[in-house]
Amino acid sequence: MTQSQIGLIGLGTMGAMLALNIAEKGFPIAVWNRTTSVTHQFKAEAGMLAPMITPCETLADLVAAIAKPRAIILMVPAGQAVDDQITALRPLLDKDDLIIDAGNALFHDTNRRSADAVNGPRFLGIGVSGGEEGARHGPAIMGGGARADWDRVAPILNAIAAKYKGQPCADFMGPAGAGHFVKAVHNGIEYADMQMIAEVYGVMRDGMGMAAVEIAATFHAWNKGPLQSYLIEISAEVAAATDTHSGTPMLDMILDRAGQKGTGRWTVIEAQHLAATIPAIEAAVMARNLSSRLEERLAGEAIFGAAPQALNGALSLAQLEQAMIAGKILCYAQGFALISAASKAFDWPMPLPEIARVWREGCIIRSSMLNDMATALTEDPARNLMFAPFFAGLLTTSHPALRQVVAAAALNGLPMPALASGLAWFDMMRTGRSTANMIQAQRDFFGAHGFERIDGLADKHGPWVGHGI
Ligand code: NDP
């Protein structure tokens, strides 16, 4: 029997699809799943790809089925399950075998697992994006660990990855947890992009009284312009769908309580550690948290009454589209700035233009703007994306509409946390003389913290009497 070129553990939603993708690209694969019946069912349903797949009932069988030096992908839930699988595999593997965690690990865990792997077996952490469909037909892949380990499995990962004009959307992001860090930021941007779409959906539904089919048509039209992206495309599709039970728009039947698995939260926590400013992403994570507090929201509505919301023609769809364009640029700029901050703080040379290139296809945040972002980041990776001439030009045209949309929404009680935070960030980023002089004066007053003077004089305390009140 030919030996498999790679192994995979965890035949859930993502693992099963990745395994089929790998088999389809011509790499024989051995698979193992905690629940053995799933392994056999997977093989039985693999159709024409079945001959490429070796189902294994034990980890020892899996290890024996793979050609040396072995590479084994883990596609199990992040956290303890990954550690348990590594512990179970270690005694069965050789020093130069490679364990690849392809789940959504917290990058600190990947750092720890990479450090633990110095004496082998080796360890790579890769972020995979694209959901079930992406895993089956081409995800975006962000790798972290030792370059040599990435290079060893790159032929398989490049083959299964999505392609943008023939170029694989897979790349090495840097040492240790760099791949999982980039994947977390990807998900943070995804949270913000989704939230901003939900906010303009709210304006159309509640502020403009548009029917779901009209909203669908609007998203569909936007998807032909600068906003062209997977998330706008699927928003058009979900808005157009009809519930088979009630015959009403599907969206109207879905409870407004959004779930999350933690990558958005991790992104925000890490941004705080790095003092990176990602307010649109923070607002989106906040909005998901608040969405789940349905009882509290209903209590608030009972006390304060629902906001008026109807805009009475105050906004046009063209303004909404421009506001979305500005918001999208701002949230991506925040995400890339966070990666840039991490690059410096962790001494990881993360390749910003390549990250934009990897995200152009396969992943959830794929959009036509990412190609221009790759170009802008190639010109100058150290510059904030919003200052690149192409995006500065787009923002100059679109930010007045963002301001009008946020103002109209605020006046009419339409919540717009992500777009409003994006606007506040934009305004702060263009303010040469901010109000932090007041903060510094207050800090000096109560804590004698001192300040810098604009005239450069050395006196760093104010004339207030009694520092340390
Ligand atoms: P699923 O819940 O569909 O599948 C989980 C798989 O892991 C199953 O095969 C399950 O086996 C196995 N498993 C669960 N717990 C353990 C354990 N303690 N030890 C060994 N095996 C275990 O998850 P997904 O495929 O959706 O997700 C897998 C990983 O991929 C996660 O890290 C997720 O965050 C990440 N991811 C998911 C995406 C998605 O769109 N779903 C997108 C990108 C990444 P069993 O059959 O025995 O239960």
mmCIF file with all atom_site columns, C-alpha atoms and ligand atoms in Angstrom, residues 10-15 33-35 38 75-78 81 85 103-104 128 131-132 183 261, ligand 1:
data_model
loop_
_atom_site.group_PDB
_atom_site.id
_atom_site.type_symbol
_atom_site.label_atom_id
_atom_site.label_alt_id
_atom_site.label_comp_id
_atom_site.label_asym_id
_atom_site.label_entity_id
_atom_site.label_seq_id
_atom_site.pdbx_PDB_ins_code
_atom_site.Cartn_x
_atom_site.Cartn_y
_atom_site.Cartn_z
_atom_site.occupancy
_atom_site.B_iso_or_equiv
_atom_site.pdbx_formal_charge
_atom_site.auth_seq_id
_atom_site.auth_comp_id
_atom_site.auth_asym_id
_atom_site.auth_atom_id
_atom_site.pdbx_PDB_model_num
ATOM   1  C CA  . GLY A 1 10  ? -10.331 15.741 13.437 1.00 0.00 ? 10  GLY A CA  1
ATOM   2  C CA  . LEU A 1 11  ? -12.898 15.054 10.723 1.00 0.00 ? 11  LEU A CA  1
ATOM   3  C CA  . GLY A 1 12  ? -15.367 17.748 11.780 1.00 0.00 ? 12  GLY A CA  1
ATOM   4  C CA  . THR A 1 13  ? -16.677 20.510 9.510  1.00 0.00 ? 13  THR A CA  1
ATOM   5  C CA  . MET A 1 14  ? -13.249 21.887 8.605  1.00 0.00 ? 14  MET A CA  1
ATOM   6  C CA  . GLY A 1 15  ? -11.088 18.778 8.913  1.00 0.00 ? 15  GLY A CA  1
ATOM   7  C CA  . ASN A 1 33  ? -11.063 10.960 14.294 1.00 0.00 ? 33  ASN A CA  1
ATOM   8  C CA  . ARG A 1 34  ? -11.827 10.652 18.013 1.00 0.00 ? 34  ARG A CA  1
ATOM   9  C CA  . THR A 1 35  ? -15.150 8.995  17.157 1.00 0.00 ? 35  THR A CA  1
ATOM   10 C CA  . VAL A 1 38  ? -16.983 9.253  11.760 1.00 0.00 ? 38  VAL A CA  1
ATOM   11 C CA  . MET A 1 75  ? -8.215  20.224 13.027 1.00 0.00 ? 75  MET A CA  1
ATOM   12 C CA  . VAL A 1 76  ? -9.823  20.028 16.458 1.00 0.00 ? 76  VAL A CA  1
ATOM   13 C CA  . PRO A 1 77  ? -11.245 22.715 18.761 1.00 0.00 ? 77  PRO A CA  1
ATOM   14 C CA  . ALA A 1 78  ? -8.664  25.209 20.025 1.00 0.00 ? 78  ALA A CA  1
ATOM   15 C CA  . ALA A 1 81  ? -8.028  19.323 22.702 1.00 0.00 ? 81  ALA A CA  1
ATOM   16 C CA  . GLN A 1 85  ? -3.578  15.461 20.812 1.00 0.00 ? 85  GLN A CA  1
ATOM   17 C CA  . GLY A 1 103 ? -7.447  25.327 14.129 1.00 0.00 ? 103 GLY A CA  1
ATOM   18 C CA  . ASN A 1 104 ? -8.109  28.801 15.489 1.00 0.00 ? 104 ASN A CA  1
ATOM   19 C CA  . VAL A 1 128 ? -7.080  28.682 7.922  1.00 0.00 ? 128 VAL A CA  1
ATOM   20 C CA  . GLY A 1 131 ? -15.275 28.217 6.367  1.00 0.00 ? 131 GLY A CA  1
ATOM   21 C CA  . GLU A 1 132 ? -16.468 24.838 5.141  1.00 0.00 ? 132 GLU A CA  1
ATOM   22 C CA  . LYS A 1 183 ? -5.642  34.762 11.559 1.00 0.00 ? 183 LYS A CA  1
ATOM   23 C CA  . LYS A 1 261 ? -15.887 31.746 19.483 1.00 0.00 ? 261 LYS A CA  1
HETATM 24 P P1  . NDP B 2 .   ? -16.212 20.712 14.523 1.00 0.00 ? 1   NDP B P1  1
HETATM 25 O O1  . NDP B 2 .   ? -16.898 20.852 15.818 1.00 0.00 ? 1   NDP B O1  1
HETATM 26 O O2  . NDP B 2 .   ? -17.033 20.596 13.292 1.00 0.00 ? 1   NDP B O2  1
HETATM 27 O O3  . NDP B 2 .   ? -15.259 19.424 14.593 1.00 0.00 ? 1   NDP B O3  1
HETATM 28 C C1  . NDP B 2 .   ? -14.418 19.204 15.676 1.00 0.00 ? 1   NDP B C1  1
HETATM 29 C C2  . NDP B 2 .   ? -13.569 17.983 15.401 1.00 0.00 ? 1   NDP B C2  1
HETATM 30 O O4  . NDP B 2 .   ? -12.642 17.846 16.467 1.00 0.00 ? 1   NDP B O4  1
HETATM 31 C C3  . NDP B 2 .   ? -14.353 16.680 15.349 1.00 0.00 ? 1   NDP B C3  1
HETATM 32 O O5  . NDP B 2 .   ? -13.715 15.833 14.441 1.00 0.00 ? 1   NDP B O5  1
HETATM 33 C C4  . NDP B 2 .   ? -14.223 16.157 16.765 1.00 0.00 ? 1   NDP B C4  1
HETATM 34 O O6  . NDP B 2 .   ? -14.277 14.751 16.847 1.00 0.00 ? 1   NDP B O6  1
HETATM 35 C C5  . NDP B 2 .   ? -12.840 16.602 17.099 1.00 0.00 ? 1   NDP B C5  1
HETATM 36 N N1  . NDP B 2 .   ? -12.654 16.789 18.533 1.00 0.00 ? 1   NDP B N1  1
HETATM 37 C C6  . NDP B 2 .   ? -13.386 17.550 19.363 1.00 0.00 ? 1   NDP B C6  1
HETATM 38 N N2  . NDP B 2 .   ? -12.883 17.511 20.605 1.00 0.00 ? 1   NDP B N2  1
HETATM 39 C C7  . NDP B 2 .   ? -11.807 16.691 20.551 1.00 0.00 ? 1   NDP B C7  1
HETATM 40 C C8  . NDP B 2 .   ? -10.889 16.250 21.515 1.00 0.00 ? 1   NDP B C8  1
HETATM 41 N N3  . NDP B 2 .   ? -10.957 16.654 22.788 1.00 0.00 ? 1   NDP B N3  1
HETATM 42 N N4  . NDP B 2 .   ? -9.913  15.404 21.114 1.00 0.00 ? 1   NDP B N4  1
HETATM 43 C C9  . NDP B 2 .   ? -9.842  14.993 19.827 1.00 0.00 ? 1   NDP B C9  1
HETATM 44 N N5  . NDP B 2 .   ? -10.686 15.368 18.872 1.00 0.00 ? 1   NDP B N5  1
HETATM 45 C C10 . NDP B 2 .   ? -11.663 16.229 19.234 1.00 0.00 ? 1   NDP B C10 1
HETATM 46 O O7  . NDP B 2 .   ? -15.184 21.919 14.448 1.00 0.00 ? 1   NDP B O7  1
HETATM 47 P P2  . NDP B 2 .   ? -14.660 22.737 13.157 1.00 0.00 ? 1   NDP B P2  1
HETATM 48 O O8  . NDP B 2 .   ? -14.225 21.774 12.119 1.00 0.00 ? 1   NDP B O8  1
HETATM 49 O O9  . NDP B 2 .   ? -15.639 23.793 12.804 1.00 0.00 ? 1   NDP B O9  1
HETATM 50 O O10 . NDP B 2 .   ? -13.410 23.498 13.787 1.00 0.00 ? 1   NDP B O10 1
HETATM 51 C C11 . NDP B 2 .   ? -12.152 22.881 13.982 1.00 0.00 ? 1   NDP B C11 1
HETATM 52 C C12 . NDP B 2 .   ? -11.126 23.993 14.198 1.00 0.00 ? 1   NDP B C12 1
HETATM 53 O O11 . NDP B 2 .   ? -11.109 24.814 13.038 1.00 0.00 ? 1   NDP B O11 1
HETATM 54 C C13 . NDP B 2 .   ? -11.445 24.918 15.372 1.00 0.00 ? 1   NDP B C13 1
HETATM 55 O O12 . NDP B 2 .   ? -10.254 25.363 15.958 1.00 0.00 ? 1   NDP B O12 1
HETATM 56 C C14 . NDP B 2 .   ? -12.142 26.076 14.689 1.00 0.00 ? 1   NDP B C14 1
HETATM 57 O O13 . NDP B 2 .   ? -12.075 27.274 15.441 1.00 0.00 ? 1   NDP B O13 1
HETATM 58 C C15 . NDP B 2 .   ? -11.333 26.167 13.404 1.00 0.00 ? 1   NDP B C15 1
HETATM 59 N N6  . NDP B 2 .   ? -11.992 26.847 12.288 1.00 0.00 ? 1   NDP B N6  1
HETATM 60 C C16 . NDP B 2 .   ? -13.314 26.643 12.032 1.00 0.00 ? 1   NDP B C16 1
HETATM 61 C C17 . NDP B 2 .   ? -13.916 27.303 10.962 1.00 0.00 ? 1   NDP B C17 1
HETATM 62 C C18 . NDP B 2 .   ? -15.366 27.086 10.623 1.00 0.00 ? 1   NDP B C18 1
HETATM 63 O O14 . NDP B 2 .   ? -15.876 27.841 9.769  1.00 0.00 ? 1   NDP B O14 1
HETATM 64 N N7  . NDP B 2 .   ? -16.041 26.100 11.212 1.00 0.00 ? 1   NDP B N7  1
HETATM 65 C C19 . NDP B 2 .   ? -13.139 28.227 10.109 1.00 0.00 ? 1   NDP B C19 1
HETATM 66 C C20 . NDP B 2 .   ? -11.747 28.292 10.430 1.00 0.00 ? 1   NDP B C20 1
HETATM 67 C C21 . NDP B 2 .   ? -11.211 27.634 11.499 1.00 0.00 ? 1   NDP B C21 1
HETATM 68 P P3  . NDP B 2 .   ? -15.637 13.940 17.190 1.00 0.00 ? 1   NDP B P3  1
HETATM 69 O O15 . NDP B 2 .   ? -16.228 13.536 15.880 1.00 0.00 ? 1   NDP B O15 1
HETATM 70 O O16 . NDP B 2 .   ? -15.163 12.775 17.967 1.00 0.00 ? 1   NDP B O16 1
HETATM 71 O O17 . NDP B 2 .   ? -16.508 14.863 17.982 1.00 0.00 ? 1   NDP B O17 1
#
